[in-house]
Amino acid sequence: MAEIVREGNLFHLRNDRISYILCVMPEHALAHLYFGRRLSRLDPDQVLRHAGSGDTYNFTLQECGLDRLPQEYPSFGLGDQRVGALKIENADGSTAADLRFVSAVIEQGKPALAGLPATFGDNCQTLRISMKDQQTNVQVELLYTVFEDCDAIARSAKITNGSLADIRLTGAMSLSVDLPDDQWDFITLNGAWARERGVYRRPLMPGHQGVSTQCGASSLQQSPFLALARRETSEAQGEAIGAALIYSGNFLAQASVYQNGSTRVMLGINPDDFSWLLQPGDSFQTPEAALVYSAQGLGGMSRAFHTLWEKHLLPRKWLNAHRPVLLNSWEAAYFDFDEEKLVSIAKSAAEAGVELFVMDDGWFGHRDDDTTSLGDWTVDKRKLPGGLGRLSDRVRALGLQFGIWMEPEMVSPDSDLYRAHPDWAIHIPGRAGITARHQLTLDLSRKDVQDFVYQAVSTTLKESRAAYLKWDMNRNFSNIGSTALPVDQQKELPHRYILGLYSVMERLVKAFPNVLFEGCASGGGRFDPGMLYYVPQFWCSDNTDALCRCRIQYGTSMFLPPSTMGSHVSAVPNHQTGRITPLQTRFAVALGGCFGYELDPRKLTEEERSALQGQVKYAQDSESTRLHGGMYRLLSPFEGNDTAWITVSKDQKEAVFTYVRGQAQANAAPALVKLQGLSPEKRYTVQETGQTFGGDELLFSGILCKVDGGNAASLLYTLKAVEA
Ligand code: GLA
């Protein structure tokens, strides 16, 4: 059960496994006391004495006590020397905000956040705390939600200018939490194009450590996520705290260690180059952040995130709906296609049992390469003389659904759209901007641009009768300026852009409830919980090499579930790495997410084509366990040569186990991999070998992983519980 209990000045948020406790101090500052395993009760005295570093403690403002007080939403300039969650330029030029507790309300369920993606649900309770600066009348409303079915707290803040003069926000974090010690390792996900979300773990040190972006998106290089794990915490055991931001733009995720080893964790919109004008009566809503706690290691932390997103964030419609096995034309044809070629590829895909054919980039304007036509979303009749409708009809006549690619947020300088509306591109007047991939970003902070994008996408969806849309976004912001915003609001552009994007997505998913939207941003460059509120799956990476994907999917699973990761079998030699890996391994790895193909099936051998039929059937039959079962990482590609993971159905009756050995080893003992998530009381038969083992044996002794010679060899085992 999830409940929020008020005991005097204490607010205790808890479910059966976790507690989060805060407290109103004598002078009405709001203190953070605890986040971790569920407690029956907590005496604030010990925590506060520890923070105050003595037998007595004095947190009065006059005595600079705020600098030691573990706080819930700290500001800067009134005694707390640490980095603040809230920064305001007041009308008098000062930056202080003296927030004091005013009132609290506890309510059932989870309120929506205006204009922003956020968690939802009924089996949860929300605490609404009002704070106020008496002098300026700036008000802050803090929201905290505790969920019954996952070990997470969702938080956000709303800042209202209750004064009679303009003020300016220069920083408004979604979450700030002060932990009593620094004995943690700090984990982030970092990467690059085609190398997204590598796992980096190092000891927490005094000072600041964190990740942030300023490129307009959550990015290929960073993810809006951080984790703290005890030094001894492993995948299966030990304490871990994870924090993630439900947001797709510039963010900051930071942990700072201060005197006496206290740790302040912060997550929110990146305050660098951010400011927001609040006129009297205006409010600013921060994005939502989620904080999870696990006593079952990093695996437990990840599964808490997976459950949170699946039960409380992802589009309801797609939660348990079948995700069609698709074939995407990108690596099959790139820009070089016409109607006949696409239909012929689709026919070959249909013969293998593929369910959805996706036409990627190259169908509009006169786009024979990436130098032109973004924004001109009219079909290229040279390639598709019968238009989108005829191609779609022919593909659908083969028994396939039809899907299409768009990059709606962009414009090519060589396009009719740009020639008609040069002001619609983000730019600084007078400066020659740089293009990236020969394109500019449309200024989605503008309502007219939002309407254009909405119209372009809906017309394309209608004309093509598409059941699926791949929504791509392939460049970072530069020359950041909007001709639609006044001079003193230019720093609002990046956040206004994201609000504009969310508003368009909201309209589209409502208008086309049966269309499956897949996100993409040069691969996984905006693969974050914010986008996942609108699109249930995201193209995980442009890198389709099976060994690289082991790393990318392993890192991604730190905070995002398999059901969100687009993952395809591609041709060899791989187009990104030149590596040749066995088809069976490419298949086994692609099963780690929403399964599909990224190749020309006509170029496969007869034998490979018939293997595809079995693959598609297996992907369909195992979908529920693979995508929605509990996911357990077993061997890390960041720590050794091998990767292994298992997904286990909720009733523990079925599991899919994958093992991939990177480089072949001479004279090496086959790995004995301890499984997780199975029932020790049940017996399981490995369908592929016919062998039966006790669940306890598989969990505590392991399963032998003997693979053939050669690099990138793999095993894919389906475990089924033996009926008693
Ligand atoms: C990006 C995407 C690819 C593909 C191309 C098309 O790079 O990540 O999957 O759609 O654009 O130009």
JSON list of N, CA and C in Angstrom, two decimals, residues 174-238:
[
{"chain": "A", "resi": 174, "resn": "SER", "atom": "N", "xyz": [14.20, 20.14, -10.61]},
{"chain": "A", "resi": 174, "resn": "SER", "atom": "CA", "xyz": [13.02, 19.32, -10.38]},
{"chain": "A", "resi": 174, "resn": "SER", "atom": "C", "xyz": [13.13, 18.58, -9.06]},
{"chain": "A", "resi": 175, "resn": "LEU", "atom": "N", "xyz": [14.36, 18.25, -8.71]},
{"chain": "A", "resi": 175, "resn": "LEU", "atom": "CA", "xyz": [14.58, 17.43, -7.53]},
{"chain": "A", "resi": 175, "resn": "LEU", "atom": "C", "xyz": [15.88, 17.84, -6.87]},
{"chain": "A", "resi": 176, "resn": "SER", "atom": "N", "xyz": [15.86, 17.91, -5.56]},
{"chain": "A", "resi": 176, "resn": "SER", "atom": "CA", "xyz": [17.09, 18.09, -4.80]},
{"chain": "A", "resi": 176, "resn": "SER", "atom": "C", "xyz": [16.94, 17.25, -3.55]},
{"chain": "A", "resi": 177, "resn": "VAL", "atom": "N", "xyz": [17.96, 16.48, -3.25]},
{"chain": "A", "resi": 177, "resn": "VAL", "atom": "CA", "xyz": [17.87, 15.66, -2.04]},
{"chain": "A", "resi": 177, "resn": "VAL", "atom": "C", "xyz": [19.25, 15.61, -1.38]},
{"chain": "A", "resi": 178, "resn": "ASP", "atom": "N", "xyz": [19.27, 15.83, -0.07]},
{"chain": "A", "resi": 178, "resn": "ASP", "atom": "CA", "xyz": [20.53, 15.82, 0.69]},
{"chain": "A", "resi": 178, "resn": "ASP", "atom": "C", "xyz": [20.66, 14.50, 1.43]},
{"chain": "A", "resi": 179, "resn": "LEU", "atom": "N", "xyz": [21.66, 13.70, 1.04]},
{"chain": "A", "resi": 179, "resn": "LEU", "atom": "CA", "xyz": [21.88, 12.41, 1.69]},
{"chain": "A", "resi": 179, "resn": "LEU", "atom": "C", "xyz": [22.95, 12.58, 2.77]},
{"chain": "A", "resi": 180, "resn": "PRO", "atom": "N", "xyz": [22.85, 11.80, 3.85]},
{"chain": "A", "resi": 180, "resn": "PRO", "atom": "CA", "xyz": [23.73, 12.06, 4.99]},
{"chain": "A", "resi": 180, "resn": "PRO", "atom": "C", "xyz": [25.18, 11.65, 4.79]},
{"chain": "A", "resi": 181, "resn": "ASP", "atom": "N", "xyz": [25.49, 10.84, 3.78]},
{"chain": "A", "resi": 181, "resn": "ASP", "atom": "CA", "xyz": [26.90, 10.43, 3.64]},
{"chain": "A", "resi": 181, "resn": "ASP", "atom": "C", "xyz": [27.30, 10.38, 2.17]},
{"chain": "A", "resi": 182, "resn": "ASP", "atom": "N", "xyz": [28.59, 10.15, 1.94]},
{"chain": "A", "resi": 182, "resn": "ASP", "atom": "CA", "xyz": [29.13, 10.15, 0.57]},
{"chain": "A", "resi": 182, "resn": "ASP", "atom": "C", "xyz": [29.78, 8.81, 0.22]},
{"chain": "A", "resi": 183, "resn": "GLN", "atom": "N", "xyz": [29.44, 7.76, 0.95]},
{"chain": "A", "resi": 183, "resn": "GLN", "atom": "CA", "xyz": [30.09, 6.46, 0.72]},
{"chain": "A", "resi": 183, "resn": "GLN", "atom": "C", "xyz": [29.39, 5.72, -0.43]},
{"chain": "A", "resi": 184, "resn": "TRP", "atom": "N", "xyz": [29.43, 6.35, -1.57]},
{"chain": "A", "resi": 184, "resn": "TRP", "atom": "CA", "xyz": [28.73, 5.81, -2.74]},
{"chain": "A", "resi": 184, "resn": "TRP", "atom": "C", "xyz": [29.67, 5.82, -3.94]},
{"chain": "A", "resi": 185, "resn": "ASP", "atom": "N", "xyz": [29.41, 4.92, -4.87]},
{"chain": "A", "resi": 185, "resn": "ASP", "atom": "CA", "xyz": [29.95, 5.08, -6.23]},
{"chain": "A", "resi": 185, "resn": "ASP", "atom": "C", "xyz": [28.92, 5.86, -7.03]},
{"chain": "A", "resi": 186, "resn": "PHE", "atom": "N", "xyz": [29.44, 6.59, -8.01]},
{"chain": "A", "resi": 186, "resn": "PHE", "atom": "CA", "xyz": [28.59, 7.46, -8.82]},
{"chain": "A", "resi": 186, "resn": "PHE", "atom": "C", "xyz": [28.55, 6.87, -10.24]},
{"chain": "A", "resi": 187, "resn": "ILE", "atom": "N", "xyz": [27.35, 6.67, -10.75]},
{"chain": "A", "resi": 187, "resn": "ILE", "atom": "CA", "xyz": [27.22, 5.99, -12.06]},
{"chain": "A", "resi": 187, "resn": "ILE", "atom": "C", "xyz": [26.46, 6.88, -13.04]},
{"chain": "A", "resi": 188, "resn": "THR", "atom": "N", "xyz": [27.02, 7.05, -14.21]},
{"chain": "A", "resi": 188, "resn": "THR", "atom": "CA", "xyz": [26.34, 7.79, -15.28]},
{"chain": "A", "resi": 188, "resn": "THR", "atom": "C", "xyz": [26.44, 6.98, -16.58]},
{"chain": "A", "resi": 189, "resn": "LEU", "atom": "N", "xyz": [25.64, 7.39, -17.54]},
{"chain": "A", "resi": 189, "resn": "LEU", "atom": "CA", "xyz": [25.64, 6.74, -18.86]},
{"chain": "A", "resi": 189, "resn": "LEU", "atom": "C", "xyz": [26.14, 7.76, -19.87]},
{"chain": "A", "resi": 190, "resn": "ASN", "atom": "N", "xyz": [27.28, 7.47, -20.47]},
{"chain": "A", "resi": 190, "resn": "ASN", "atom": "CA", "xyz": [27.90, 8.43, -21.38]},
{"chain": "A", "resi": 190, "resn": "ASN", "atom": "C", "xyz": [28.27, 7.75, -22.68]},
{"chain": "A", "resi": 191, "resn": "GLY", "atom": "N", "xyz": [28.32, 8.53, -23.76]},
{"chain": "A", "resi": 191, "resn": "GLY", "atom": "CA", "xyz": [28.66, 7.91, -25.03]},
{"chain": "A", "resi": 191, "resn": "GLY", "atom": "C", "xyz": [28.84, 8.90, -26.15]},
{"chain": "A", "resi": 192, "resn": "ALA", "atom": "N", "xyz": [28.44, 8.47, -27.32]},
{"chain": "A", "resi": 192, "resn": "ALA", "atom": "CA", "xyz": [28.62, 9.25, -28.55]},
{"chain": "A", "resi": 192, "resn": "ALA", "atom": "C", "xyz": [27.69, 8.66, -29.58]},
{"chain": "A", "resi": 193, "resn": "TRP", "atom": "N", "xyz": [27.66, 9.23, -30.78]},
{"chain": "A", "resi": 193, "resn": "TRP", "atom": "CA", "xyz": [26.88, 8.63, -31.84]},
{"chain": "A", "resi": 193, "resn": "TRP", "atom": "C", "xyz": [27.39, 7.19, -32.05]},
{"chain": "A", "resi": 194, "resn": "ALA", "atom": "N", "xyz": [26.48, 6.26, -32.17]},
{"chain": "A", "resi": 194, "resn": "ALA", "atom": "CA", "xyz": [26.78, 4.84, -32.40]},
{"chain": "A", "resi": 194, "resn": "ALA", "atom": "C", "xyz": [27.46, 4.15, -31.21]},
{"chain": "A", "resi": 195, "resn": "ARG", "atom": "N", "xyz": [27.60, 4.88, -30.11]},
{"chain": "A", "resi": 195, "resn": "ARG", "atom": "CA", "xyz": [28.18, 4.30, -28.88]},
{"chain": "A", "resi": 195, "resn": "ARG", "atom": "C", "xyz": [27.41, 4.80, -27.66]},
{"chain": "A", "resi": 196, "resn": "GLU", "atom": "N", "xyz": [26.11, 4.85, -27.76]},
{"chain": "A", "resi": 196, "resn": "GLU", "atom": "CA", "xyz": [25.31, 5.46, -26.71]},
{"chain": "A", "resi": 196, "resn": "GLU", "atom": "C", "xyz": [25.37, 4.69, -25.38]},
{"chain": "A", "resi": 197, "resn": "ARG", "atom": "N", "xyz": [25.24, 5.43, -24.30]},
{"chain": "A", "resi": 197, "resn": "ARG", "atom": "CA", "xyz": [24.97, 4.92, -22.96]},
{"chain": "A", "resi": 197, "resn": "ARG", "atom": "C", "xyz": [25.93, 3.84, -22.44]},
{"chain": "A", "resi": 198, "resn": "GLY", "atom": "N", "xyz": [27.22, 4.13, -22.51]},
{"chain": "A", "resi": 198, "resn": "GLY", "atom": "CA", "xyz": [28.21, 3.29, -21.82]},
{"chain": "A", "resi": 198, "resn": "GLY", "atom": "C", "xyz": [28.08, 3.52, -20.32]},
{"chain": "A", "resi": 199, "resn": "VAL", "atom": "N", "xyz": [28.39, 2.49, -19.52]},
{"chain": "A", "resi": 199, "resn": "VAL", "atom": "CA", "xyz": [28.23, 2.60, -18.07]},
{"chain": "A", "resi": 199, "resn": "VAL", "atom": "C", "xyz": [29.55, 3.04, -17.44]},
{"chain": "A", "resi": 200, "resn": "TYR", "atom": "N", "xyz": [29.53, 4.17, -16.73]},
{"chain": "A", "resi": 200, "resn": "TYR", "atom": "CA", "xyz": [30.73, 4.68, -16.06]},
{"chain": "A", "resi": 200, "resn": "TYR", "atom": "C", "xyz": [30.48, 4.75, -14.56]},
{"chain": "A", "resi": 201, "resn": "ARG", "atom": "N", "xyz": [31.36, 4.10, -13.80]},
{"chain": "A", "resi": 201, "resn": "ARG", "atom": "CA", "xyz": [31.19, 4.00, -12.34]},
{"chain": "A", "resi": 201, "resn": "ARG", "atom": "C", "xyz": [32.49, 4.42, -11.66]},
{"chain": "A", "resi": 202, "resn": "ARG", "atom": "N", "xyz": [32.43, 5.37, -10.76]},
{"chain": "A", "resi": 202, "resn": "ARG", "atom": "CA", "xyz": [33.61, 5.81, -10.03]},
{"chain": "A", "resi": 202, "resn": "ARG", "atom": "C", "xyz": [33.18, 6.28, -8.64]},
{"chain": "A", "resi": 203, "resn": "PRO", "atom": "N", "xyz": [34.15, 6.31, -7.68]},
{"chain": "A", "resi": 203, "resn": "PRO", "atom": "CA", "xyz": [33.77, 6.73, -6.33]},
{"chain": "A", "resi": 203, "resn": "PRO", "atom": "C", "xyz": [33.34, 8.20, -6.32]},
{"chain": "A", "resi": 204, "resn": "LEU", "atom": "N", "xyz": [32.35, 8.48, -5.50]},
{"chain": "A", "resi": 204, "resn": "LEU", "atom": "CA", "xyz": [31.93, 9.87, -5.31]},
{"chain": "A", "resi": 204, "resn": "LEU", "atom": "C", "xyz": [33.04, 10.62, -4.58]},
{"chain": "A", "resi": 205, "resn": "MET", "atom": "N", "xyz": [33.32, 11.84, -5.01]},
{"chain": "A", "resi": 205, "resn": "MET", "atom": "CA", "xyz": [34.41, 12.62, -4.43]},
{"chain": "A", "resi": 205, "resn": "MET", "atom": "C", "xyz": [33.88, 13.96, -3.94]},
{"chain": "A", "resi": 206, "resn": "PRO", "atom": "N", "xyz": [34.62, 14.62, -3.03]},
{"chain": "A", "resi": 206, "resn": "PRO", "atom": "CA", "xyz": [34.21, 15.97, -2.63]},
{"chain": "A", "resi": 206, "resn": "PRO", "atom": "C", "xyz": [34.11, 16.89, -3.85]},
{"chain": "A", "resi": 207, "resn": "GLY", "atom": "N", "xyz": [33.16, 17.80, -3.82]},
{"chain": "A", "resi": 207, "resn": "GLY", "atom": "CA", "xyz": [32.95, 18.70, -4.96]},
{"chain": "A", "resi": 207, "resn": "GLY", "atom": "C", "xyz": [31.82, 18.19, -5.84]},
{"chain": "A", "resi": 208, "resn": "HIS", "atom": "N", "xyz": [31.71, 18.80, -7.02]},
{"chain": "A", "resi": 208, "resn": "HIS", "atom": "CA", "xyz": [30.61, 18.43, -7.92]},
{"chain": "A", "resi": 208, "resn": "HIS", "atom": "C", "xyz": [31.03, 17.35, -8.90]},
{"chain": "A", "resi": 209, "resn": "GLN", "atom": "N", "xyz": [30.12, 16.46, -9.21]},
{"chain": "A", "resi": 209, "resn": "GLN", "atom": "CA", "xyz": [30.29, 15.55, -10.33]},
{"chain": "A", "resi": 209, "resn": "GLN", "atom": "C", "xyz": [28.92, 15.36, -10.97]},
{"chain": "A", "resi": 210, "resn": "GLY", "atom": "N", "xyz": [28.91, 15.32, -12.27]},
{"chain": "A", "resi": 210, "resn": "GLY", "atom": "CA", "xyz": [27.60, 15.19, -12.91]},
{"chain": "A", "resi": 210, "resn": "GLY", "atom": "C", "xyz": [27.70, 15.21, -14.41]},
{"chain": "A", "resi": 211, "resn": "VAL", "atom": "N", "xyz": [26.54, 15.17, -15.03]},
{"chain": "A", "resi": 211, "resn": "VAL", "atom": "CA", "xyz": [26.45, 15.26, -16.48]},
{"chain": "A", "resi": 211, "resn": "VAL", "atom": "C", "xyz": [25.41, 16.30, -16.83]},
{"chain": "A", "resi": 212, "resn": "SER", "atom": "N", "xyz": [25.58, 16.91, -17.99]},
{"chain": "A", "resi": 212, "resn": "SER", "atom": "CA", "xyz": [24.62, 17.92, -18.41]},
{"chain": "A", "resi": 212, "resn": "SER", "atom": "C", "xyz": [24.67, 18.04, -19.92]},
{"chain": "A", "resi": 213, "resn": "THR", "atom": "N", "xyz": [23.61, 18.61, -20.50]},
{"chain": "A", "resi": 213, "resn": "THR", "atom": "CA", "xyz": [23.63, 18.88, -21.93]},
{"chain": "A", "resi": 213, "resn": "THR", "atom": "C", "xyz": [23.18, 20.30, -22.20]},
{"chain": "A", "resi": 214, "resn": "GLN", "atom": "N", "xyz": [23.65, 20.83, -23.33]},
{"chain": "A", "resi": 214, "resn": "GLN", "atom": "CA", "xyz": [23.24, 22.15, -23.78]},
{"chain": "A", "resi": 214, "resn": "GLN", "atom": "C", "xyz": [22.98, 22.14, -25.28]},
{"chain": "A", "resi": 215, "resn": "CYS", "atom": "N", "xyz": [22.74, 20.94, -25.80]},
{"chain": "A", "resi": 215, "resn": "CYS", "atom": "CA", "xyz": [22.61, 20.82, -27.26]},
{"chain": "A", "resi": 215, "resn": "CYS", "atom": "C", "xyz": [21.16, 20.85, -27.70]},
{"chain": "A", "resi": 216, "resn": "GLY", "atom": "N", "xyz": [20.24, 21.04, -26.75]},
{"chain": "A", "resi": 216, "resn": "GLY", "atom": "CA", "xyz": [18.83, 21.10, -27.11]},
{"chain": "A", "resi": 216, "resn": "GLY", "atom": "C", "xyz": [18.09, 19.80, -26.89]},
{"chain": "A", "resi": 217, "resn": "ALA", "atom": "N", "xyz": [18.84, 18.74, -26.62]},
{"chain": "A", "resi": 217, "resn": "ALA", "atom": "CA", "xyz": [18.22, 17.42, -26.43]},
{"chain": "A", "resi": 217, "resn": "ALA", "atom": "C", "xyz": [18.90, 16.72, -25.27]},
{"chain": "A", "resi": 218, "resn": "SER", "atom": "N", "xyz": [18.31, 15.61, -24.84]},
{"chain": "A", "resi": 218, "resn": "SER", "atom": "CA", "xyz": [18.99, 14.85, -23.78]},
{"chain": "A", "resi": 218, "resn": "SER", "atom": "C", "xyz": [20.31, 14.30, -24.30]},
{"chain": "A", "resi": 219, "resn": "SER", "atom": "N", "xyz": [20.38, 13.98, -25.57]},
{"chain": "A", "resi": 219, "resn": "SER", "atom": "CA", "xyz": [21.63, 13.75, -26.31]},
{"chain": "A", "resi": 219, "resn": "SER", "atom": "C", "xyz": [22.14, 12.32, -26.40]},
{"chain": "A", "resi": 220, "resn": "LEU", "atom": "N", "xyz": [23.03, 12.16, -27.39]},
{"chain": "A", "resi": 220, "resn": "LEU", "atom": "CA", "xyz": [23.75, 10.89, -27.57]},
{"chain": "A", "resi": 220, "resn": "LEU", "atom": "C", "xyz": [24.81, 10.71, -26.51]},
{"chain": "A", "resi": 221, "resn": "GLN", "atom": "N", "xyz": [25.35, 11.83, -26.04]},
{"chain": "A", "resi": 221, "resn": "GLN", "atom": "CA", "xyz": [26.52, 11.79, -25.17]},
{"chain": "A", "resi": 221, "resn": "GLN", "atom": "C", "xyz": [26.18, 11.55, -23.70]},
{"chain": "A", "resi": 222, "resn": "GLN", "atom": "N", "xyz": [25.02, 12.04, -23.25]},
{"chain": "A", "resi": 222, "resn": "GLN", "atom": "CA", "xyz": [24.64, 11.95, -21.84]},
{"chain": "A", "resi": 222, "resn": "GLN", "atom": "C", "xyz": [23.19, 11.47, -21.75]},
{"chain": "A", "resi": 223, "resn": "SER", "atom": "N", "xyz": [22.85, 10.95, -20.60]},
{"chain": "A", "resi": 223, "resn": "SER", "atom": "CA", "xyz": [21.45, 10.58, -20.35]},
{"chain": "A", "resi": 223, "resn": "SER", "atom": "C", "xyz": [20.98, 11.27, -19.08]},
{"chain": "A", "resi": 224, "resn": "PRO", "atom": "N", "xyz": [19.71, 11.68, -19.03]},
{"chain": "A", "resi": 224, "resn": "PRO", "atom": "CA", "xyz": [19.21, 12.37, -17.84]},
{"chain": "A", "resi": 224, "resn": "PRO", "atom": "C", "xyz": [18.97, 11.40, -16.69]},
{"chain": "A", "resi": 225, "resn": "PHE", "atom": "N", "xyz": [20.05, 10.86, -16.20]},
{"chain": "A", "resi": 225, "resn": "PHE", "atom": "CA", "xyz": [20.01, 9.76, -15.22]},
{"chain": "A", "resi": 225, "resn": "PHE", "atom": "C", "xyz": [21.31, 9.79, -14.43]},
{"chain": "A", "resi": 226, "resn": "LEU", "atom": "N", "xyz": [21.23, 9.43, -13.16]},
{"chain": "A", "resi": 226, "resn": "LEU", "atom": "CA", "xyz": [22.44, 9.13, -12.38]},
{"chain": "A", "resi": 226, "resn": "LEU", "atom": "C", "xyz": [22.07, 8.07, -11.35]},
{"chain": "A", "resi": 227, "resn": "ALA", "atom": "N", "xyz": [23.08, 7.34, -10.91]},
{"chain": "A", "resi": 227, "resn": "ALA", "atom": "CA", "xyz": [22.84, 6.37, -9.83]},
{"chain": "A", "resi": 227, "resn": "ALA", "atom": "C", "xyz": [23.94, 6.47, -8.80]},
{"chain": "A", "resi": 228, "resn": "LEU", "atom": "N", "xyz": [23.57, 6.20, -7.57]},
{"chain": "A", "resi": 228, "resn": "LEU", "atom": "CA", "xyz": [24.53, 6.05, -6.49]},
{"chain": "A", "resi": 228, "resn": "LEU", "atom": "C", "xyz": [24.45, 4.61, -6.02]},
{"chain": "A", "resi": 229, "resn": "ALA", "atom": "N", "xyz": [25.59, 3.95, -5.93]},
{"chain": "A", "resi": 229, "resn": "ALA", "atom": "CA", "xyz": [25.60, 2.56, -5.47]},
{"chain": "A", "resi": 229, "resn": "ALA", "atom": "C", "xyz": [26.65, 2.45, -4.38]},
{"chain": "A", "resi": 230, "resn": "ARG", "atom": "N", "xyz": [26.34, 1.74, -3.33]},
{"chain": "A", "resi": 230, "resn": "ARG", "atom": "CA", "xyz": [27.35, 1.50, -2.29]},
{"chain": "A", "resi": 230, "resn": "ARG", "atom": "C", "xyz": [28.54, 0.80, -2.92]},
{"chain": "A", "resi": 231, "resn": "ARG", "atom": "N", "xyz": [29.71, 1.02, -2.32]},
{"chain": "A", "resi": 231, "resn": "ARG", "atom": "CA", "xyz": [30.94, 0.45, -2.91]},
{"chain": "A", "resi": 231, "resn": "ARG", "atom": "C", "xyz": [30.79, -1.04, -3.22]},
{"chain": "A", "resi": 232, "resn": "GLU", "atom": "N", "xyz": [30.09, -1.76, -2.33]},
{"chain": "A", "resi": 232, "resn": "GLU", "atom": "CA", "xyz": [29.99, -3.21, -2.48]},
{"chain": "A", "resi": 232, "resn": "GLU", "atom": "C", "xyz": [28.77, -3.62, -3.31]},
{"chain": "A", "resi": 233, "resn": "THR", "atom": "N", "xyz": [27.97, -2.64, -3.72]},
{"chain": "A", "resi": 233, "resn": "THR", "atom": "CA", "xyz": [26.74, -2.98, -4.46]},
{"chain": "A", "resi": 233, "resn": "THR", "atom": "C", "xyz": [27.07, -3.61, -5.80]},
{"chain": "A", "resi": 234, "resn": "SER", "atom": "N", "xyz": [26.40, -4.74, -6.07]},
{"chain": "A", "resi": 234, "resn": "SER", "atom": "CA", "xyz": [26.58, -5.44, -7.35]},
{"chain": "A", "resi": 234, "resn": "SER", "atom": "C", "xyz": [25.27, -5.36, -8.12]},
{"chain": "A", "resi": 235, "resn": "GLU", "atom": "N", "xyz": [25.17, -6.14, -9.16]},
{"chain": "A", "resi": 235, "resn": "GLU", "atom": "CA", "xyz": [23.91, -6.18, -9.91]},
{"chain": "A", "resi": 235, "resn": "GLU", "atom": "C", "xyz": [22.77, -6.70, -9.04]},
{"chain": "A", "resi": 236, "resn": "ALA", "atom": "N", "xyz": [23.09, -7.69, -8.18]},
{"chain": "A", "resi": 236, "resn": "ALA", "atom": "CA", "xyz": [22.00, -8.37, -7.47]},
{"chain": "A", "resi": 236, "resn": "ALA", "atom": "C", "xyz": [21.87, -7.98, -6.01]},
{"chain": "A", "resi": 237, "resn": "GLN", "atom": "N", "xyz": [22.89, -7.35, -5.45]},
{"chain": "A", "resi": 237, "resn": "GLN", "atom": "CA", "xyz": [22.86, -7.08, -4.02]},
{"chain": "A", "resi": 237, "resn": "GLN", "atom": "C", "xyz": [23.35, -5.69, -3.69]},
{"chain": "A", "resi": 238, "resn": "GLY", "atom": "N", "xyz": [22.85, -5.18, -2.57]},
{"chain": "A", "resi": 238, "resn": "GLY", "atom": "CA", "xyz": [23.34, -3.90, -2.06]},
{"chain": "A", "resi": 238, "resn": "GLY", "atom": "C", "xyz": [22.41, -2.74, -2.40]}
]
